[in-house]
PDB file of C-alpha atoms in Angstrom:
ATOM      1  CA  MET Q   1     -65.074-108.118  21.359  1.00  0.00           C
ATOM      2  CA  LYS Q   2     -65.820-105.235  23.685  1.00  0.00           C
ATOM      3  CA  ILE Q   3     -65.037-106.373  27.218  1.00  0.00           C
ATOM      4  CA  VAL Q   4     -65.731-104.458  30.442  1.00  0.00           C
ATOM      5  CA  ILE Q   5     -63.804-105.427  33.594  1.00  0.00           C
ATOM      6  CA  ALA Q   6     -65.307-103.977  36.774  1.00  0.00           C
ATOM      7  CA  GLY Q   7     -62.920-103.721  39.697  1.00  0.00           C
ATOM      8  CA  GLY Q   8     -60.198-104.501  37.210  1.00  0.00           C
ATOM      9  CA  THR Q   9     -57.309-102.409  38.548  1.00  0.00           C
ATOM     10  CA  GLY Q  10     -55.886-105.203  40.732  1.00  0.00           C
ATOM     11  CA  GLN Q  11     -53.620-108.067  39.785  1.00  0.00           C
ATOM     12  CA  LEU Q  12     -56.305-110.369  38.406  1.00  0.00           C
ATOM     13  CA  GLY Q  13     -57.884-107.579  36.378  1.00  0.00           C
ATOM     14  CA  SER Q  14     -54.470-106.708  34.939  1.00  0.00           C
ATOM     15  CA  VAL Q  15     -53.853-110.356  34.004  1.00  0.00           C
ATOM     16  CA  LEU Q  16     -57.192-110.573  32.202  1.00  0.00           C
ATOM     17  CA  ALA Q  17     -56.821-107.190  30.513  1.00  0.00           C
ATOM     18  CA  ARG Q  18     -53.401-108.176  29.141  1.00  0.00           C
ATOM     19  CA  GLY Q  19     -54.765-111.460  27.854  1.00  0.00           C
ATOM     20  CA  PHE Q  20     -57.640-109.814  26.034  1.00  0.00           C
ATOM     21  CA  THR Q  21     -55.698-106.872  24.580  1.00  0.00           C
ATOM     22  CA  ASP Q  22     -53.017-109.267  23.339  1.00  0.00           C
ATOM     23  CA  HIS Q  23     -55.769-110.780  21.192  1.00  0.00           C
ATOM     24  CA  ASP Q  24     -56.925-107.371  19.927  1.00  0.00           C
ATOM     25  CA  HIS Q  25     -60.108-107.114  21.996  1.00  0.00           C
ATOM     26  CA  GLU Q  26     -61.268-103.733  23.306  1.00  0.00           C
ATOM     27  CA  VAL Q  27     -61.012-103.649  27.111  1.00  0.00           C
ATOM     28  CA  ARG Q  28     -62.512-100.985  29.358  1.00  0.00           C
ATOM     29  CA  VAL Q  29     -61.786-101.065  33.079  1.00  0.00           C
ATOM     30  CA  ILE Q  30     -64.134 -99.450  35.585  1.00  0.00           C
ATOM     31  CA  GLY Q  31     -63.238 -98.882  39.226  1.00  0.00           C
ATOM     32  CA  ARG Q  32     -62.290 -96.439  41.956  1.00  0.00           C
ATOM     33  CA  SER Q  33     -58.795 -95.560  40.752  1.00  0.00           C
ATOM     34  CA  VAL Q  34     -59.217 -95.292  36.967  1.00  0.00           C
ATOM     35  CA  THR Q  35     -58.291 -91.951  35.411  1.00  0.00           C
ATOM     36  CA  ASP Q  36     -61.292 -91.627  33.077  1.00  0.00           C
ATOM     37  CA  PRO Q  37     -64.109 -89.998  35.119  1.00  0.00           C
ATOM     38  CA  ASP Q  38     -66.723 -91.730  32.945  1.00  0.00           C
ATOM     39  CA  LEU Q  39     -65.360 -95.101  34.087  1.00  0.00           C
ATOM     40  CA  ARG Q  40     -64.882 -94.226  37.764  1.00  0.00           C
ATOM     41  CA  TRP Q  41     -67.052 -96.255  40.131  1.00  0.00           C
ATOM     42  CA  ASP Q  42     -67.470 -96.466  43.897  1.00  0.00           C
ATOM     43  CA  GLY Q  43     -68.559-100.109  43.719  1.00  0.00           C
ATOM     44  CA  ARG Q  44     -72.142 -99.355  44.754  1.00  0.00           C
ATOM     45  CA  THR Q  45     -73.964 -96.647  42.864  1.00  0.00           C
ATOM     46  CA  ALA Q  46     -74.940 -96.062  39.242  1.00  0.00           C
ATOM     47  CA  GLY Q  47     -73.182 -93.436  37.177  1.00  0.00           C
ATOM     48  CA  PRO Q  48     -71.708 -92.726  33.731  1.00  0.00           C
ATOM     49  CA  TRP Q  49     -69.835 -96.053  33.946  1.00  0.00           C
ATOM     50  CA  THR Q  50     -73.065 -97.910  33.162  1.00  0.00           C
ATOM     51  CA  GLN Q  51     -72.810 -96.650  29.566  1.00  0.00           C
ATOM     52  CA  ALA Q  52     -69.754 -98.862  29.090  1.00  0.00           C
ATOM     53  CA  ILE Q  53     -71.857-101.936  29.901  1.00  0.00           C
ATOM     54  CA  ASP Q  54     -74.576-101.017  27.414  1.00  0.00           C
ATOM     55  CA  GLY Q  55     -73.377-102.566  24.163  1.00  0.00           C
ATOM     56  CA  ALA Q  56     -70.520-104.594  25.654  1.00  0.00           C
ATOM     57  CA  ASP Q  57     -70.114-108.219  24.632  1.00  0.00           C
ATOM     58  CA  VAL Q  58     -68.715-109.413  27.963  1.00  0.00           C
ATOM     59  CA  VAL Q  59     -68.808-108.037  31.516  1.00  0.00           C
ATOM     60  CA  ILE Q  60     -66.418-109.387  34.162  1.00  0.00           C
ATOM     61  CA  ASN Q  61     -66.945-108.220  37.745  1.00  0.00           C
ATOM     62  CA  LEU Q  62     -64.008-108.555  40.132  1.00  0.00           C
ATOM     63  CA  ALA Q  63     -64.988-105.781  42.553  1.00  0.00           C
ATOM     64  CA  GLY Q  64     -64.863-106.347  46.309  1.00  0.00           C
ATOM     65  CA  ARG Q  65     -62.751-105.763  49.411  1.00  0.00           C
ATOM     66  CA  SER Q  66     -59.482-107.704  49.221  1.00  0.00           C
ATOM     67  CA  VAL Q  67     -59.336-110.919  51.263  1.00  0.00           C
ATOM     68  CA  ASN Q  68     -55.731-110.071  52.153  1.00  0.00           C
ATOM     69  CA  CYS Q  69     -56.602-108.506  55.510  1.00  0.00           C
ATOM     70  CA  ARG Q  70     -57.232-109.408  59.138  1.00  0.00           C
ATOM     71  CA  TYR Q  71     -60.494-111.343  59.419  1.00  0.00           C
ATOM     72  CA  HIS Q  72     -62.041-109.371  62.252  1.00  0.00           C
ATOM     73  CA  TRP Q  73     -65.716-108.474  62.052  1.00  0.00           C
ATOM     74  CA  PRO Q  74     -65.421-104.967  60.522  1.00  0.00           C
ATOM     75  CA  ASN Q  75     -63.324-106.356  57.645  1.00  0.00           C
ATOM     76  CA  LEU Q  76     -65.562-109.412  57.196  1.00  0.00           C
ATOM     77  CA  ASN Q  77     -68.622-107.170  57.066  1.00  0.00           C
ATOM     78  CA  LEU Q  78     -66.901-104.901  54.553  1.00  0.00           C
ATOM     79  CA  MET Q  79     -66.004-107.934  52.413  1.00  0.00           C
ATOM     80  CA  MET Q  80     -69.652-109.015  52.464  1.00  0.00           C
ATOM     81  CA  GLN Q  81     -71.066-105.585  51.730  1.00  0.00           C
ATOM     82  CA  SER Q  82     -68.589-104.690  48.981  1.00  0.00           C
ATOM     83  CA  ARG Q  83     -69.128-107.966  47.120  1.00  0.00           C
ATOM     84  CA  VAL Q  84     -72.905-108.002  47.304  1.00  0.00           C
ATOM     85  CA  ASP Q  85     -73.324-104.278  46.578  1.00  0.00           C
ATOM     86  CA  SER Q  86     -71.012-104.295  43.565  1.00  0.00           C
ATOM     87  CA  CYS Q  87     -72.596-107.452  42.163  1.00  0.00           C
ATOM     88  CA  LEU Q  88     -76.116-105.988  42.466  1.00  0.00           C
ATOM     89  CA  ALA Q  89     -74.956-102.713  40.871  1.00  0.00           C
ATOM     90  CA  ILE Q  90     -73.541-104.576  37.877  1.00  0.00           C
ATOM     91  CA  GLY Q  91     -76.750-106.608  37.656  1.00  0.00           C
ATOM     92  CA  ARG Q  92     -78.911-103.471  37.625  1.00  0.00           C
ATOM     93  CA  ALA Q  93     -76.737-101.939  34.897  1.00  0.00           C
ATOM     94  CA  ILE Q  94     -77.187-105.078  32.772  1.00  0.00           C
ATOM     95  CA  GLU Q  95     -80.944-105.140  33.446  1.00  0.00           C
ATOM     96  CA  GLN Q  96     -81.277-101.542  32.247  1.00  0.00           C
ATOM     97  CA  ALA Q  97     -78.998-101.839  29.195  1.00  0.00           C
ATOM     98  CA  ARG Q  98     -80.634-101.461  25.788  1.00  0.00           C
ATOM     99  CA  ARG Q  99     -78.036-103.887  24.412  1.00  0.00           C
ATOM    100  CA  PRO Q 100     -77.106-106.143  27.321  1.00  0.00           C
ATOM    101  CA  PRO Q 101     -73.895-108.187  27.198  1.00  0.00           C
ATOM    102  CA  ALA Q 102     -74.033-111.804  26.085  1.00  0.00           C
ATOM    103  CA  VAL Q 103     -72.243-113.050  29.190  1.00  0.00           C
ATOM    104  CA  TRP Q 104     -71.586-111.833  32.744  1.00  0.00           C
ATOM    105  CA  LEU Q 105     -68.647-113.490  34.492  1.00  0.00           C
ATOM    106  CA  GLN Q 106     -68.781-112.837  38.220  1.00  0.00           C
ATOM    107  CA  ALA Q 107     -65.857-113.472  40.553  1.00  0.00           C
ATOM    108  CA  SER Q 108     -66.450-115.951  43.347  1.00  0.00           C
ATOM    109  CA  THR Q 109     -64.093-118.164  45.342  1.00  0.00           C
ATOM    110  CA  ALA Q 110     -63.153-121.795  45.869  1.00  0.00           C
ATOM    111  CA  SER Q 111     -63.307-120.989  49.593  1.00  0.00           C
ATOM    112  CA  ILE Q 112     -67.040-121.634  49.329  1.00  0.00           C
ATOM    113  CA  TYR Q 113     -66.278-125.347  49.728  1.00  0.00           C
ATOM    114  CA  ALA Q 114     -65.758-127.146  53.004  1.00  0.00           C
ATOM    115  CA  HIS Q 115     -62.322-127.570  54.550  1.00  0.00           C
ATOM    116  CA  THR Q 116     -61.342-131.138  53.669  1.00  0.00           C
ATOM    117  CA  TYR Q 117     -58.478-133.614  53.381  1.00  0.00           C
ATOM    118  CA  GLY Q 118     -60.749-136.115  51.607  1.00  0.00           C
ATOM    119  CA  PRO Q 119     -62.078-136.335  48.051  1.00  0.00           C
ATOM    120  CA  ALA Q 120     -61.883-133.211  45.927  1.00  0.00           C
ATOM    121  CA  HIS Q 121     -64.867-130.904  45.593  1.00  0.00           C
ATOM    122  CA  THR Q 122     -66.465-130.481  42.162  1.00  0.00           C
ATOM    123  CA  GLU Q 123     -69.297-128.164  41.200  1.00  0.00           C
ATOM    124  CA  SER Q 124     -71.834-130.998  41.417  1.00  0.00           C
ATOM    125  CA  THR Q 125     -70.435-133.029  44.323  1.00  0.00           C
ATOM    126  CA  GLY Q 126     -68.707-130.416  46.462  1.00  0.00           C
ATOM    127  CA  GLU Q 127     -69.867-129.815  50.003  1.00  0.00           C
ATOM    128  CA  LEU Q 128     -70.253-126.154  50.852  1.00  0.00           C
ATOM    129  CA  GLY Q 129     -68.424-125.012  53.955  1.00  0.00           C
ATOM    130  CA  GLY Q 130     -69.668-123.426  57.145  1.00  0.00           C
ATOM    131  CA  ARG Q 131     -70.384-126.464  59.285  1.00  0.00           C
ATOM    132  CA  GLU Q 132     -67.006-128.188  59.508  1.00  0.00           C
ATOM    133  CA  PRO Q 133     -65.988-129.380  62.992  1.00  0.00           C
ATOM    134  CA  ASN Q 134     -62.767-128.280  64.652  1.00  0.00           C
ATOM    135  CA  VAL Q 135     -62.141-125.169  62.556  1.00  0.00           C
ATOM    136  CA  PRO Q 136     -62.285-121.520  63.687  1.00  0.00           C
ATOM    137  CA  ALA Q 137     -65.872-120.278  63.878  1.00  0.00           C
ATOM    138  CA  TYR Q 138     -65.217-117.225  61.719  1.00  0.00           C
ATOM    139  CA  TRP Q 139     -64.345-119.445  58.744  1.00  0.00           C
ATOM    140  CA  ALA Q 140     -68.101-119.958  58.363  1.00  0.00           C
ATOM    141  CA  TYR Q 141     -68.513-116.252  57.688  1.00  0.00           C
ATOM    142  CA  SER Q 142     -66.049-116.460  54.791  1.00  0.00           C
ATOM    143  CA  VAL Q 143     -68.280-119.142  53.263  1.00  0.00           C
ATOM    144  CA  ALA Q 144     -71.375-117.017  53.928  1.00  0.00           C
ATOM    145  CA  ILE Q 145     -69.736-114.166  52.012  1.00  0.00           C
ATOM    146  CA  ALA Q 146     -69.087-116.433  49.027  1.00  0.00           C
ATOM    147  CA  ARG Q 147     -72.639-117.776  49.054  1.00  0.00           C
ATOM    148  CA  ALA Q 148     -74.132-114.279  49.303  1.00  0.00           C
ATOM    149  CA  TRP Q 149     -71.895-113.172  46.416  1.00  0.00           C
ATOM    150  CA  GLU Q 150     -73.232-115.911  44.148  1.00  0.00           C
ATOM    151  CA  LEU Q 151     -76.845-115.464  45.289  1.00  0.00           C
ATOM    152  CA  ALA Q 152     -76.616-111.762  44.451  1.00  0.00           C
ATOM    153  CA  GLN Q 153     -75.709-112.605  40.862  1.00  0.00           C
ATOM    154  CA  GLN Q 154     -78.447-115.234  40.632  1.00  0.00           C
ATOM    155  CA  SER Q 155     -81.059-112.756  41.899  1.00  0.00           C
ATOM    156  CA  CYS Q 156     -80.480-110.320  39.024  1.00  0.00           C
ATOM    157  CA  GLN Q 157     -83.008-110.597  36.203  1.00  0.00           C
ATOM    158  CA  THR Q 158     -80.850-110.740  33.073  1.00  0.00           C
ATOM    159  CA  PRO Q 159     -82.698-113.017  30.634  1.00  0.00           C
ATOM    160  CA  HIS Q 160     -80.504-112.034  27.679  1.00  0.00           C
ATOM    161  CA  THR Q 161     -77.206-112.431  29.551  1.00  0.00           C
ATOM    162  CA  ARG Q 162     -75.643-115.759  30.488  1.00  0.00           C
ATOM    163  CA  LYS Q 163     -74.282-115.726  34.041  1.00  0.00           C
ATOM    164  CA  VAL Q 164     -71.193-117.591  35.281  1.00  0.00           C
ATOM    165  CA  ALA Q 165     -69.744-117.579  38.822  1.00  0.00           C
ATOM    166  CA  LEU Q 166     -65.957-118.033  38.774  1.00  0.00           C
ATOM    167  CA  ARG Q 167     -64.955-120.070  41.841  1.00  0.00           C
ATOM    168  CA  LEU Q 168     -61.307-119.057  41.802  1.00  0.00           C
ATOM    169  CA  GLY Q 169     -58.425-120.764  43.544  1.00  0.00           C
ATOM    170  CA  PHE Q 170     -55.147-118.997  44.323  1.00  0.00           C
ATOM    171  CA  THR Q 171     -54.144-117.209  41.122  1.00  0.00           C
ATOM    172  CA  MET Q 172     -50.401-117.570  40.552  1.00  0.00           C
ATOM    173  CA  SER Q 173     -48.872-114.765  38.516  1.00  0.00           C
ATOM    174  CA  PRO Q 174     -45.364-113.272  38.831  1.00  0.00           C
ATOM    175  CA  ASP Q 175     -46.676-109.697  39.008  1.00  0.00           C
ATOM    176  CA  PRO Q 176     -45.691-107.646  42.082  1.00  0.00           C
ATOM    177  CA  GLY Q 177     -48.050-107.740  45.037  1.00  0.00           C
ATOM    178  CA  GLY Q 178     -49.786-111.024  44.297  1.00  0.00           C
ATOM    179  CA  VAL Q 179     -49.818-114.292  46.209  1.00  0.00           C
ATOM    180  CA  PHE Q 180     -46.938-115.758  44.168  1.00  0.00           C
ATOM    181  CA  ASP Q 181     -44.808-112.678  44.846  1.00  0.00           C
ATOM    182  CA  TRP Q 182     -45.496-113.139  48.567  1.00  0.00           C
ATOM    183  CA  LEU Q 183     -44.618-116.855  48.422  1.00  0.00           C
ATOM    184  CA  MET Q 184     -41.357-116.050  46.657  1.00  0.00           C
ATOM    185  CA  TRP Q 185     -40.491-113.602  49.429  1.00  0.00           C
ATOM    186  CA  LEU Q 186     -41.039-116.358  52.006  1.00  0.00           C
ATOM    187  CA  VAL Q 187     -38.961-118.885  50.066  1.00  0.00           C
ATOM    188  CA  ARG Q 188     -36.066-116.508  49.428  1.00  0.00           C
ATOM    189  CA  HIS Q 189     -35.937-115.581  53.126  1.00  0.00           C
ATOM    190  CA  GLY Q 190     -35.825-119.190  54.303  1.00  0.00           C
ATOM    191  CA  LEU Q 191     -39.465-119.247  55.418  1.00  0.00           C
ATOM    192  CA  GLY Q 192     -40.814-121.479  52.657  1.00  0.00           C
ATOM    193  CA  GLY Q 193     -41.363-124.637  54.658  1.00  0.00           C
ATOM    194  CA  PRO Q 194     -44.681-126.416  55.227  1.00  0.00           C
ATOM    195  CA  PHE Q 195     -47.387-124.280  56.809  1.00  0.00           C
ATOM    196  CA  GLN Q 196     -48.858-125.689  60.041  1.00  0.00           C
ATOM    197  CA  GLY Q 197     -47.817-129.234  59.144  1.00  0.00           C
ATOM    198  CA  GLY Q 198     -48.544-128.918  55.428  1.00  0.00           C
ATOM    199  CA  ARG Q 199     -51.426-131.427  55.168  1.00  0.00           C
ATOM    200  CA  GLN Q 200     -53.911-128.868  53.865  1.00  0.00           C
ATOM    201  CA  TYR Q 201     -54.544-128.856  50.118  1.00  0.00           C
ATOM    202  CA  VAL Q 202     -53.776-125.865  47.927  1.00  0.00           C
ATOM    203  CA  SER Q 203     -56.029-125.245  44.935  1.00  0.00           C
ATOM    204  CA  TRP Q 204     -54.132-122.998  42.545  1.00  0.00           C
ATOM    205  CA  ILE Q 205     -54.208-121.826  38.935  1.00  0.00           C
ATOM    206  CA  THR Q 206     -51.766-119.798  36.847  1.00  0.00           C
ATOM    207  CA  GLY Q 207     -52.760-116.364  35.652  1.00  0.00           C
ATOM    208  CA  VAL Q 208     -52.259-117.535  32.072  1.00  0.00           C
ATOM    209  CA  ASP Q 209     -54.779-120.332  32.578  1.00  0.00           C
ATOM    210  CA  VAL Q 210     -57.249-117.961  34.258  1.00  0.00           C
ATOM    211  CA  ALA Q 211     -57.189-115.759  31.163  1.00  0.00           C
ATOM    212  CA  ARG Q 212     -57.493-118.790  28.866  1.00  0.00           C
ATOM    213  CA  ALA Q 213     -60.340-120.271  30.924  1.00  0.00           C
ATOM    214  CA  VAL Q 214     -62.250-116.978  30.967  1.00  0.00           C
ATOM    215  CA  THR Q 215     -61.931-116.752  27.172  1.00  0.00           C
ATOM    216  CA  PHE Q 216     -63.111-120.368  26.926  1.00  0.00           C
ATOM    217  CA  LEU Q 217     -66.160-119.581  29.084  1.00  0.00           C
ATOM    218  CA  VAL Q 218     -67.044-116.594  26.912  1.00  0.00           C
ATOM    219  CA  HIS Q 219     -67.337-118.903  23.897  1.00  0.00           C
ATOM    220  CA  HIS Q 220     -68.906-121.962  25.551  1.00  0.00           C
ATOM    221  CA  GLU Q 221     -72.440-122.136  26.882  1.00  0.00           C
ATOM    222  CA  LEU Q 222     -71.671-122.944  30.501  1.00  0.00           C
ATOM    223  CA  GLU Q 223     -73.779-121.247  33.180  1.00  0.00           C
ATOM    224  CA  GLY Q 224     -73.690-121.142  36.977  1.00  0.00           C
ATOM    225  CA  PRO Q 225     -70.667-121.965  39.138  1.00  0.00           C
ATOM    226  CA  VAL Q 226     -67.415-123.031  37.465  1.00  0.00           C
ATOM    227  CA  ASN Q 227     -64.268-123.966  39.402  1.00  0.00           C
ATOM    228  CA  LEU Q 228     -61.239-122.033  38.149  1.00  0.00           C
ATOM    229  CA  THR Q 229     -58.487-124.158  39.646  1.00  0.00           C
ATOM    230  CA  ALA Q 230     -55.794-126.365  38.142  1.00  0.00           C
ATOM    231  CA  PRO Q 231     -56.761-130.061  37.989  1.00  0.00           C
ATOM    232  CA  GLN Q 232     -53.991-131.135  40.364  1.00  0.00           C
ATOM    233  CA  PRO Q 233     -54.375-129.589  43.839  1.00  0.00           C
ATOM    234  CA  LEU Q 234     -51.693-130.795  46.215  1.00  0.00           C
ATOM    235  CA  PRO Q 235     -50.831-130.616  49.920  1.00  0.00           C
ATOM    236  CA  ASN Q 236     -49.085-127.491  51.132  1.00  0.00           C
ATOM    237  CA  ARG Q 237     -45.969-129.512  52.044  1.00  0.00           C
ATOM    238  CA  ALA Q 238     -45.509-130.715  48.438  1.00  0.00           C
ATOM    239  CA  PHE Q 239     -46.608-127.364  47.024  1.00  0.00           C
ATOM    240  CA  MET Q 240     -43.887-125.487  48.918  1.00  0.00           C
ATOM    241  CA  ALA Q 241     -41.264-128.164  48.197  1.00  0.00           C
ATOM    242  CA  HIS Q 242     -41.803-127.763  44.441  1.00  0.00           C
ATOM    243  CA  LEU Q 243     -41.600-123.991  44.757  1.00  0.00           C
ATOM    244  CA  ARG Q 244     -38.351-124.169  46.739  1.00  0.00           C
ATOM    245  CA  GLU Q 245     -36.869-126.506  44.129  1.00  0.00           C
ATOM    246  CA  ALA Q 246     -37.901-124.179  41.306  1.00  0.00           C
ATOM    247  CA  ALA Q 247     -36.367-121.221  43.156  1.00  0.00           C
ATOM    248  CA  GLY Q 248     -33.141-123.084  43.907  1.00  0.00           C
ATOM    249  CA  VAL Q 249     -33.640-122.946  47.676  1.00  0.00           C
ATOM    250  CA  ARG Q 250     -32.780-126.174  49.481  1.00  0.00           C
ATOM    251  CA  TRP Q 251     -34.570-125.637  52.772  1.00  0.00           C
ATOM    252  CA  GLY Q 252     -37.452-123.704  54.298  1.00  0.00           C
ATOM    253  CA  LEU Q 253     -38.363-123.171  57.941  1.00  0.00           C
ATOM    254  CA  PRO Q 254     -41.585-125.016  58.837  1.00  0.00           C
ATOM    255  CA  ILE Q 255     -44.236-122.511  59.972  1.00  0.00           C
ATOM    256  CA  ALA Q 256     -45.922-123.531  63.237  1.00  0.00           C
ATOM    257  CA  SER Q 257     -49.373-122.231  64.223  1.00  0.00           C
ATOM    258  CA  TRP Q 258     -48.023-119.650  66.681  1.00  0.00           C
ATOM    259  CA  MET Q 259     -45.504-118.400  64.128  1.00  0.00           C
ATOM    260  CA  ALA Q 260     -48.219-118.164  61.479  1.00  0.00           C
ATOM    261  CA  GLU Q 261     -50.432-116.068  63.738  1.00  0.00           C
ATOM    262  CA  ILE Q 262     -47.629-113.656  64.594  1.00  0.00           C
ATOM    263  CA  GLY Q 263     -46.727-113.350  60.903  1.00  0.00           C
ATOM    264  CA  ALA Q 264     -50.341-112.825  59.896  1.00  0.00           C
ATOM    265  CA  VAL Q 265     -50.713-109.982  62.384  1.00  0.00           C
ATOM    266  CA  ALA Q 266     -47.474-108.387  61.177  1.00  0.00           C
ATOM    267  CA  LEU Q 267     -48.514-108.664  57.527  1.00  0.00           C
ATOM    268  CA  ARG Q 268     -52.130-107.647  58.259  1.00  0.00           C
ATOM    269  CA  THR Q 269     -53.519-110.804  56.716  1.00  0.00           C
ATOM    270  CA  ASP Q 270     -55.181-113.950  58.068  1.00  0.00           C
ATOM    271  CA  THR Q 271     -54.043-117.523  58.558  1.00  0.00           C
ATOM    272  CA  GLU Q 272     -57.240-118.910  56.988  1.00  0.00           C
ATOM    273  CA  LEU Q 273     -55.839-118.132  53.558  1.00  0.00           C
ATOM    274  CA  MET Q 274     -53.171-120.820  53.984  1.00  0.00           C
ATOM    275  CA  ALA Q 275     -54.590-122.992  56.781  1.00  0.00           C
ATOM    276  CA  LYS Q 276     -57.872-123.974  55.139  1.00  0.00           C
ATOM    277  CA  SER Q 277     -57.622-127.142  53.066  1.00  0.00           C
ATOM    278  CA  ARG Q 278     -59.055-126.367  49.629  1.00  0.00           C
ATOM    279  CA  ARG Q 279     -59.148-129.492  47.480  1.00  0.00           C
ATOM    280  CA  VAL Q 280     -61.048-128.513  44.350  1.00  0.00           C
ATOM    281  CA  GLN Q 281     -61.356-130.031  40.875  1.00  0.00           C
ATOM    282  CA  PRO Q 282     -62.410-128.041  37.753  1.00  0.00           C
ATOM    283  CA  ALA Q 283     -64.840-130.734  36.606  1.00  0.00           C
ATOM    284  CA  ARG Q 284     -67.064-128.546  34.427  1.00  0.00           C
ATOM    285  CA  LEU Q 285     -64.135-127.003  32.558  1.00  0.00           C
ATOM    286  CA  LEU Q 286     -62.551-130.389  31.923  1.00  0.00           C
ATOM    287  CA  ASP Q 287     -65.851-131.952  30.852  1.00  0.00           C
ATOM    288  CA  ALA Q 288     -66.365-129.091  28.396  1.00  0.00           C
ATOM    289  CA  GLY Q 289     -62.985-129.790  26.783  1.00  0.00           C
ATOM    290  CA  PHE Q 290     -60.783-127.086  28.282  1.00  0.00           C
ATOM    291  CA  ALA Q 291     -57.073-127.989  28.221  1.00  0.00           C
ATOM    292  CA  PHE Q 292     -54.858-126.368  30.858  1.00  0.00           C
ATOM    293  CA  HIS Q 293     -51.564-124.857  29.736  1.00  0.00           C
ATOM    294  CA  ARG Q 294     -49.969-125.563  33.124  1.00  0.00           C
ATOM    295  CA  PRO Q 295     -51.883-128.334  34.971  1.00  0.00           C
ATOM    296  CA  ASP Q 296     -48.885-129.550  37.021  1.00  0.00           C
ATOM    297  CA  TRP Q 297     -47.439-127.396  39.818  1.00  0.00           C
ATOM    298  CA  SER Q 298     -43.912-128.811  39.524  1.00  0.00           C
ATOM    299  CA  ILE Q 299     -43.742-127.435  35.963  1.00  0.00           C
ATOM    300  CA  ALA Q 300     -45.869-124.340  36.539  1.00  0.00           C
ATOM    301  CA  SER Q 301     -43.695-123.242  39.469  1.00  0.00           C
ATOM    302  CA  GLN Q 302     -40.546-123.397  37.321  1.00  0.00           C
ATOM    303  CA  ASP Q 303     -42.145-121.200  34.670  1.00  0.00           C
ATOM    304  CA  LEU Q 304     -43.457-118.750  37.259  1.00  0.00           C
ATOM    305  CA  VAL Q 305     -40.096-118.455  39.016  1.00  0.00           C
ATOM    306  CA  GLN Q 306     -38.356-117.728  35.715  1.00  0.00           C
ATOM    307  CA  ARG Q 307     -40.932-115.063  34.820  1.00  0.00           C
ATOM    308  CA  TRP Q 308     -40.701-113.609  38.339  1.00  0.00           C
ATOM    309  CA  TRP Q 309     -36.943-113.224  37.981  1.00  0.00           C
ATOM    310  CA  ASN Q 310     -37.362-111.660  34.535  1.00  0.00           C
ATOM    311  CA  LEU Q 311     -39.699-109.036  36.000  1.00  0.00           C
ATOM    312  CA  HIS Q 312     -37.365-108.507  38.962  1.00  0.00           C
ATOM    313  CA  ASP Q 313     -34.326-108.043  36.719  1.00  0.00           C
ATOM    314  CA  ALA Q 314     -36.220-105.667  34.437  1.00  0.00           C
ATOM    315  CA  ALA Q 315     -37.265-103.587  37.442  1.00  0.00           C
ATOM    316  CA  MET Q 316     -33.675-103.433  38.682  1.00  0.00           C
ATOM    317  CA  ASP Q 317     -32.481-102.369  35.225  1.00  0.00           C
ATOM    318  CA  ARG Q 318     -34.993 -99.504  35.242  1.00  0.00           C
ATOM    319  CA  ILE Q 319     -33.854 -98.376  38.688  1.00  0.00           C
ATOM    320  CA  GLU Q 320     -30.168 -98.472  37.711  1.00  0.00           C
ATOM    321  CA  SER Q 321     -30.783 -96.570  34.477  1.00  0.00           C
TER     322      SER Q 321
END
């Protein structure tokens, strides 16, 4: 297949590109930092990059301002604008293609669901967030961004292209700079204890299973929102305990609210990423027959830690040589 990944220069795009090229598919990445001028894209306007979409089999759009930032209003507005603008630009390119792709997979987020400690959210039964009591008011804007992102895709008139919104949980891959790399830094420095009490649920998925699920969705006639999370979300306290065990670290300092806020400011990120309870089930994937490679975090964390160390050792070997 010919596969175009828009905004594909980040960690998730690299994970997907590796998965597809390993199976001999042709992958073209468009974005701001690509070297080919015909594939360079500012995330808003049309240009030569649209030719890559014409005749492609699959388009995957991951473009948008990273959520790993402080959630003040300028950044929240930039997150909204970058997601909606890039989604509409991809939609217009598909609308104008002489040979439109068969499927358009659009990134979304499991953060669209309400903060909950109760039953897990599925695509059909999940309550969308934005009105939960006793949570920071700005969390509602994060949900509004996710809803606007999905509505932008739905508004595009692409009758010959099936559209899927990927409601992604935390993608766990050992590559540098990702969320798992950050968690390993915390654990190795004795900071891998429960976060703000640890009751909040973590919805996660390995990078390998993201790539496998995306391939599955290309070949199965699912449309609309699909949860890309492992089937076993678990509380942060248990999540971090399994990771510490896999990393061979016996203890981790519990992170209180005031400590979390200071750390978030220092790291230029936001506490919502870990404080919000995301309890999500991939009901549509499971009902369609998808089988996860790593559905259990206790096993997945061991594999990820081993792969993380392999990458770390390889990097050290390159430096020493």
